[in-house]
PDB file of C-alpha atoms in Angstrom:
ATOM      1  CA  UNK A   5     -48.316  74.122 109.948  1.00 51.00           C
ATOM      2  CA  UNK A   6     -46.689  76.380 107.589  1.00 66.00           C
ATOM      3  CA  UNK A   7     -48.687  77.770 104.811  1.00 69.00           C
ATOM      4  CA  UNK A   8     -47.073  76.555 101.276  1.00 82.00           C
ATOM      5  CA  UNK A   9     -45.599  79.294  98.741  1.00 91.00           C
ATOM      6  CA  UNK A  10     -46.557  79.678  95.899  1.00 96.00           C
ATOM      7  CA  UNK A  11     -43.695  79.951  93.719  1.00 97.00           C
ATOM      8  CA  UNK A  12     -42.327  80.937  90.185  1.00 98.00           C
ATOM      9  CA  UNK A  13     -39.506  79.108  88.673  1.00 98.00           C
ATOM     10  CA  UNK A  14     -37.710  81.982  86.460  1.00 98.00           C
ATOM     11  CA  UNK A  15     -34.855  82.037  84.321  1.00 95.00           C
ATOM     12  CA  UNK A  16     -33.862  82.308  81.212  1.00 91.00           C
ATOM     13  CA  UNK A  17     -34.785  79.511  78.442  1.00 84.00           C
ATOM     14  CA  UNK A  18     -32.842  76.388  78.927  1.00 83.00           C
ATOM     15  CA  UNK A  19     -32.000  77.096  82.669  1.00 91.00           C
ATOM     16  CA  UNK A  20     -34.229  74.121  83.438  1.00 89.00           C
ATOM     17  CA  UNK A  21     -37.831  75.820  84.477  1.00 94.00           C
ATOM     18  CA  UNK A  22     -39.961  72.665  82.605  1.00 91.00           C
ATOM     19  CA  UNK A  23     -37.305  70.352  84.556  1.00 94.00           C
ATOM     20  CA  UNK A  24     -37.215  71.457  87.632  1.00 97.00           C
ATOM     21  CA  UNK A  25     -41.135  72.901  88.194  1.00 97.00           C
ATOM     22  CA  UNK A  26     -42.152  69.603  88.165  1.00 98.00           C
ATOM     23  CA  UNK A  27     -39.750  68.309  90.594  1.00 98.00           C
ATOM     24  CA  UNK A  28     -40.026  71.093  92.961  1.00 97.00           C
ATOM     25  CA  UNK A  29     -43.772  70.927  93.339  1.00 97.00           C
ATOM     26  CA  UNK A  30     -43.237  67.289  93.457  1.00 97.00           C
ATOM     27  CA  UNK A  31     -41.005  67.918  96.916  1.00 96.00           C
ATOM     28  CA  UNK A  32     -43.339  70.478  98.012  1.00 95.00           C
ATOM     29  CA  UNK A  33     -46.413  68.307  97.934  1.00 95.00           C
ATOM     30  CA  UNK A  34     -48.387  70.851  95.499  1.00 96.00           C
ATOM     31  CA  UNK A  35     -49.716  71.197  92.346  1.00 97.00           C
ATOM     32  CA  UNK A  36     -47.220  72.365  89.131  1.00 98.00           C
ATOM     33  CA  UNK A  37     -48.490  74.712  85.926  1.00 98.00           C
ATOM     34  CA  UNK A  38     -46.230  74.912  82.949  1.00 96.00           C
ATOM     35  CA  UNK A  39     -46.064  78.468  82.840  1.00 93.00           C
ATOM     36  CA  UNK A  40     -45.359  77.649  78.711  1.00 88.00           C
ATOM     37  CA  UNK A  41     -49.257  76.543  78.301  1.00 94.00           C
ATOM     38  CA  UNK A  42     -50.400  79.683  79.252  1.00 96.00           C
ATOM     39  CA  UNK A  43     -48.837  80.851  76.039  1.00 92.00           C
ATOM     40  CA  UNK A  44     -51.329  81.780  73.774  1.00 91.00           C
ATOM     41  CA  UNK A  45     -50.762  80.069  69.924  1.00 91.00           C
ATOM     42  CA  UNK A  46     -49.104  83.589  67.907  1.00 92.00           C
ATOM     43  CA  UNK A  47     -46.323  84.082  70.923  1.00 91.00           C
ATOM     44  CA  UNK A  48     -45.517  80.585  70.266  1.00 88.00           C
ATOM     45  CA  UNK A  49     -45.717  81.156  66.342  1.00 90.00           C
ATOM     46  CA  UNK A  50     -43.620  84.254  66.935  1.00 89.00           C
ATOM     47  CA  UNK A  51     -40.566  82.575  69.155  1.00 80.00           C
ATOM     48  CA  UNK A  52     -40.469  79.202  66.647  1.00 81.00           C
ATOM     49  CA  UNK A  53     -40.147  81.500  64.185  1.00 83.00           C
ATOM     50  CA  UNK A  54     -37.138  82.935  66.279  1.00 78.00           C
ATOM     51  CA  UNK A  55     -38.629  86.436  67.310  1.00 81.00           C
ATOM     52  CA  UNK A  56     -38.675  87.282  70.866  1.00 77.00           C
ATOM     53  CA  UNK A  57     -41.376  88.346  71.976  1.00 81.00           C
ATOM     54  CA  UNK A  58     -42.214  92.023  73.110  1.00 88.00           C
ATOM     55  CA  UNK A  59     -43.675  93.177  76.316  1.00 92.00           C
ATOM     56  CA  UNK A  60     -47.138  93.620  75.061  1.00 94.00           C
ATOM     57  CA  UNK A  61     -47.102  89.867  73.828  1.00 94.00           C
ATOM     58  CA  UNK A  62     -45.932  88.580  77.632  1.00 91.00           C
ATOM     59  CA  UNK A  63     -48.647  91.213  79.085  1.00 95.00           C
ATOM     60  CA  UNK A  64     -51.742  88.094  78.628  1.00 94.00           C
ATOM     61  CA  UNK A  65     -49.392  85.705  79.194  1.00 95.00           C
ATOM     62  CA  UNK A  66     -48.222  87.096  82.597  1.00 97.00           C
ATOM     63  CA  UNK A  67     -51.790  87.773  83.716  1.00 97.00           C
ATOM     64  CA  UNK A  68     -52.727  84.205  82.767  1.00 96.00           C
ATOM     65  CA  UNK A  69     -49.905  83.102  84.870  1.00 98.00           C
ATOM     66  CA  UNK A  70     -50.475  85.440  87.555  1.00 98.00           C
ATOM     67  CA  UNK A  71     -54.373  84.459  87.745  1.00 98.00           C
ATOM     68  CA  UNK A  72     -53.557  80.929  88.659  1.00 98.00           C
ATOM     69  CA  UNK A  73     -51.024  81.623  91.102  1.00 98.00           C
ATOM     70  CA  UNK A  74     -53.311  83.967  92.643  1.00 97.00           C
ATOM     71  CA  UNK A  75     -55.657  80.950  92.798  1.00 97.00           C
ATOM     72  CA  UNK A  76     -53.189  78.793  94.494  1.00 97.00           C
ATOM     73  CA  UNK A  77     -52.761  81.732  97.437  1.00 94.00           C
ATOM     74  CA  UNK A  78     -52.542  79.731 100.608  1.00 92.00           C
ATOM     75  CA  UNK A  79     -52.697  76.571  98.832  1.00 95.00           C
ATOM     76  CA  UNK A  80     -48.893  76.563  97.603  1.00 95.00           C
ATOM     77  CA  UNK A  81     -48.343  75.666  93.570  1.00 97.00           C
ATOM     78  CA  UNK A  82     -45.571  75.864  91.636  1.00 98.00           C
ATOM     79  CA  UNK A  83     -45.229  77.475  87.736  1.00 98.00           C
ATOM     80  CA  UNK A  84     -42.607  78.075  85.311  1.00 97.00           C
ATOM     81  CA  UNK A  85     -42.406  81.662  83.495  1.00 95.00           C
ATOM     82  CA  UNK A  86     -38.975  83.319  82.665  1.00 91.00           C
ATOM     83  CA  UNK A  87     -40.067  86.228  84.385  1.00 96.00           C
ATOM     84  CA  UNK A  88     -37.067  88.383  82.921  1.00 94.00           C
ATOM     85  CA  UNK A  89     -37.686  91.822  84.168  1.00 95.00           C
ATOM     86  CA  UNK A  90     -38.512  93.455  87.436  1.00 98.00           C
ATOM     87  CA  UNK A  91     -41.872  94.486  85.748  1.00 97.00           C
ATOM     88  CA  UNK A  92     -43.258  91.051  84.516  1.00 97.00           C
ATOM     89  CA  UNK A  93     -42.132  90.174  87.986  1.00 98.00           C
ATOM     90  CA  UNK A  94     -44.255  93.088  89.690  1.00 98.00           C
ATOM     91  CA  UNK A  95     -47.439  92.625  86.955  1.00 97.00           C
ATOM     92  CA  UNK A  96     -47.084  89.046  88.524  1.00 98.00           C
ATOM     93  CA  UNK A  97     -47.052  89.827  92.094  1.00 97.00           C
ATOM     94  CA  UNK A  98     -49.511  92.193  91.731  1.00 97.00           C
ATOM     95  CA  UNK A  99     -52.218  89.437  90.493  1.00 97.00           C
ATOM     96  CA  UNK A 100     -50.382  87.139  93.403  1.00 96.00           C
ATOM     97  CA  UNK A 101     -48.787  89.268  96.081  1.00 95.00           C
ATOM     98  CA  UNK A 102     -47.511  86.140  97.977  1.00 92.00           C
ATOM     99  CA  UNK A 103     -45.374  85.101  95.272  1.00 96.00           C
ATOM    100  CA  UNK A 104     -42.286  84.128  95.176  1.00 97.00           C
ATOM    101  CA  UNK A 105     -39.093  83.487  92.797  1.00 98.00           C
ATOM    102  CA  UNK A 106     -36.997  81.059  92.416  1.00 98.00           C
ATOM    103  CA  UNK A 107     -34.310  82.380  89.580  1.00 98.00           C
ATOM    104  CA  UNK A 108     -32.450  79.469  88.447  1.00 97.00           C
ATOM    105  CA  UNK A 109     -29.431  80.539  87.618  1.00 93.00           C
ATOM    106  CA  UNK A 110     -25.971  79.423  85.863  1.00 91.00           C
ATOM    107  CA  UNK A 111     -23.474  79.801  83.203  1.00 86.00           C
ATOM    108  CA  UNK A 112     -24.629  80.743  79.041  1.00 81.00           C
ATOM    109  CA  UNK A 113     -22.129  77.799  78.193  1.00 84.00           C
ATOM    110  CA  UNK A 114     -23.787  75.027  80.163  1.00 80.00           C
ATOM    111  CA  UNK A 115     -27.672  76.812  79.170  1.00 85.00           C
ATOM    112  CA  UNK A 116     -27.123  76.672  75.700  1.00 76.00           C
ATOM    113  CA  UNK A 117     -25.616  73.204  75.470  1.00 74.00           C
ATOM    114  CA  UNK A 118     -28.576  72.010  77.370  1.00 72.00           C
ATOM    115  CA  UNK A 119     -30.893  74.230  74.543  1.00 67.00           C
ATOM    116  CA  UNK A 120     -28.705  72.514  71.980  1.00 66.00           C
ATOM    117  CA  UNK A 121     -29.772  69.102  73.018  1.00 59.00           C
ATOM    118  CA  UNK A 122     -33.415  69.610  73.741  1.00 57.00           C
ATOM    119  CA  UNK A 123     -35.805  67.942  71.895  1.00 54.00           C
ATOM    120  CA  UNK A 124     -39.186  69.495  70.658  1.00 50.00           C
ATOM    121  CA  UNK A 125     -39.245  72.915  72.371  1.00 47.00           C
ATOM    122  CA  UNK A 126     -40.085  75.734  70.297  1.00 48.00           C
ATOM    123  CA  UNK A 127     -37.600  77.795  71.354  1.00 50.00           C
ATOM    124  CA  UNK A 128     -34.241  78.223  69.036  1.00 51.00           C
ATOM    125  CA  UNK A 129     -31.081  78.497  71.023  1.00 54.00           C
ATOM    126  CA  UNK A 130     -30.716  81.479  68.626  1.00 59.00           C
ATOM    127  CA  UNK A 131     -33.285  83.767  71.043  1.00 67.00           C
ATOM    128  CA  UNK A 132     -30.573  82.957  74.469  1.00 76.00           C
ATOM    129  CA  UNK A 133     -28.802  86.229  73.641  1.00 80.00           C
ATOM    130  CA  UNK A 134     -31.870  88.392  73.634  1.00 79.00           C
ATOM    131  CA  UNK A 135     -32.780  86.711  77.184  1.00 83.00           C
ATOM    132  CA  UNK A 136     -29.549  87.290  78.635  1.00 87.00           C
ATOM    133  CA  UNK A 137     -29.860  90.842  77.515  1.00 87.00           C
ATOM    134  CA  UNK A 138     -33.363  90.975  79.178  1.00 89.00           C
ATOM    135  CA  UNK A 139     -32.676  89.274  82.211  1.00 92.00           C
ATOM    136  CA  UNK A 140     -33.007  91.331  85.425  1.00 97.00           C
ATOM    137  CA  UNK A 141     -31.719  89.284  88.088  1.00 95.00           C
ATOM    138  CA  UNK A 142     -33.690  89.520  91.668  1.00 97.00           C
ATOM    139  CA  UNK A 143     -33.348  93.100  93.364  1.00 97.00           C
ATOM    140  CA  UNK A 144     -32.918  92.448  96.928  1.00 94.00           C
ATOM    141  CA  UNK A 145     -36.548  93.776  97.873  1.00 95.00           C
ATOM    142  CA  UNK A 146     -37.835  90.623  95.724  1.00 97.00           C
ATOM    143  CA  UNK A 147     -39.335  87.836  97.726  1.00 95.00           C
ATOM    144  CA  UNK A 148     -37.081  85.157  96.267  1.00 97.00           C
ATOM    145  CA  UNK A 149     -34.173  82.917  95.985  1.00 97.00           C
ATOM    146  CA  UNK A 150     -30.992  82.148  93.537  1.00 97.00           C
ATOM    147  CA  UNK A 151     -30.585  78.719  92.535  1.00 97.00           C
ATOM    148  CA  UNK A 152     -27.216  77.665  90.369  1.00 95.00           C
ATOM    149  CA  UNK A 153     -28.192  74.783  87.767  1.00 94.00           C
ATOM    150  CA  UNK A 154     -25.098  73.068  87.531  1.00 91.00           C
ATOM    151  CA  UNK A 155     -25.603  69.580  88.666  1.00 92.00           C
ATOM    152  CA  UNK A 156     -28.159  67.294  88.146  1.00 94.00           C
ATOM    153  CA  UNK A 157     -31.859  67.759  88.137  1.00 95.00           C
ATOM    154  CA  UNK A 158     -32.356  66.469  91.784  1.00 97.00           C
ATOM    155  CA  UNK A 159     -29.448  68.356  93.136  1.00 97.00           C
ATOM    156  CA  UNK A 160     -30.677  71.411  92.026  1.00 97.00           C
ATOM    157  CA  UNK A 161     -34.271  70.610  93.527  1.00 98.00           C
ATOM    158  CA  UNK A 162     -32.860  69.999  96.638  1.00 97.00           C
ATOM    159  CA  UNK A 163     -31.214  73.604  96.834  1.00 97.00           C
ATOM    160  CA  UNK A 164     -34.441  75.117  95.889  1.00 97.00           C
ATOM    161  CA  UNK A 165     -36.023  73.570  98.703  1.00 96.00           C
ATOM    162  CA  UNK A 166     -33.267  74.344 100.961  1.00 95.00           C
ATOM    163  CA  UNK A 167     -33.415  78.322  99.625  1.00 96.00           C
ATOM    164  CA  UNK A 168     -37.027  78.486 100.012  1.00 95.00           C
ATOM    165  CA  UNK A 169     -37.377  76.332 103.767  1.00 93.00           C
ATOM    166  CA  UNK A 170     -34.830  79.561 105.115  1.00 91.00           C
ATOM    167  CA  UNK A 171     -38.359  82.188 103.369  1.00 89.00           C
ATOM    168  CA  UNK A 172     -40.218  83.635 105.860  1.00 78.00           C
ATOM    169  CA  UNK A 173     -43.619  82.075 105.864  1.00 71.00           C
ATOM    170  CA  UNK A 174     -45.828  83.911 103.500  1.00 59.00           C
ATOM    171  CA  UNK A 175     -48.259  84.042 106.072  1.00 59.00           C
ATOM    172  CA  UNK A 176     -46.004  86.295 108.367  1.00 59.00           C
ATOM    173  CA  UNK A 177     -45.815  88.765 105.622  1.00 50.00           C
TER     174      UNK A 177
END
């Protein structure tokens, strides 16, 4: 039987992750962690306020993240974190070297009309510039997949699975 991944659903904000996490782990059969609640309270003080945060505020964050997916490690899970540059990436795979990334992807138009009509999420569609800016799409050494958005919630589940079923099995690695 084929060991589960244990993956992260990346992007930048509105892409989806909080939607699609769920729905992915759902298909996978494994647990999902909203990559958001490992937050602690002044980054989320400092992006309602609409500051992005700097590296040394995602630094906890991504070893909070990191120490559960290390946890999952032959068990399979699947959490959210927009794990915008190569380094958060490597801080992450270095707590969880089986990791792997699923980088939703699509057009600013369609992400910040979705941002526009979220309800309740402490992120301002104000901060999507500064992400885009960040964003350092998968290098081609990354374990990890590129999955467009466009669609609906299921459809775009369904290509994640289909990305991450061609994945070697982490246990070949």
């Amino acid at each position: 039987m084929r060991t589960p991944h244990v993956v992260v659903v990346m992007g930048v904000a509105g892409t989806g992750k909080t939607t699609i996490g769920p729905l992915l782990a759902a298909r996978l059969g494994v647990p999902y962690a909203e990559g958001d609640d490992f937050h602690p309270a002044a980054n989320i003080a400092k992006m309602s306020a609409g500051h992005p945060l700097d590296d040394a505020d995602r630094w906890p964050w991504l070893d909070a993240i990191g120490a559960w997916a290390h946890g999952r490690a032959g068990l399979g899970g699947v959490v959210s974190s927009s794990a915008l540059k190569r380094a958060y990436r490597d801080r992450l795979r270095a707590a969880a070297p089986g990791v792997v990334f699923v980088h939703l992807t699509g057009d600013r138009k369609l992400i910040e009309d979705r941002m526009s009509h979220r309800q309740g999420h402490f992120m301002p569609t104000a901060l999507l510039d500064s992400q885009f800016a960040t964003l350092q799409p998968l290098a081609a050494d990354e374990a990890g997949v590129a999955v467009e958005v466009s669609g609906t919630p299921e459809e775009i589940t369904a290509r994640a699975v289909r990305a991450l079923d061609a994945l070697p099995d982490p246990t070949d690695q």
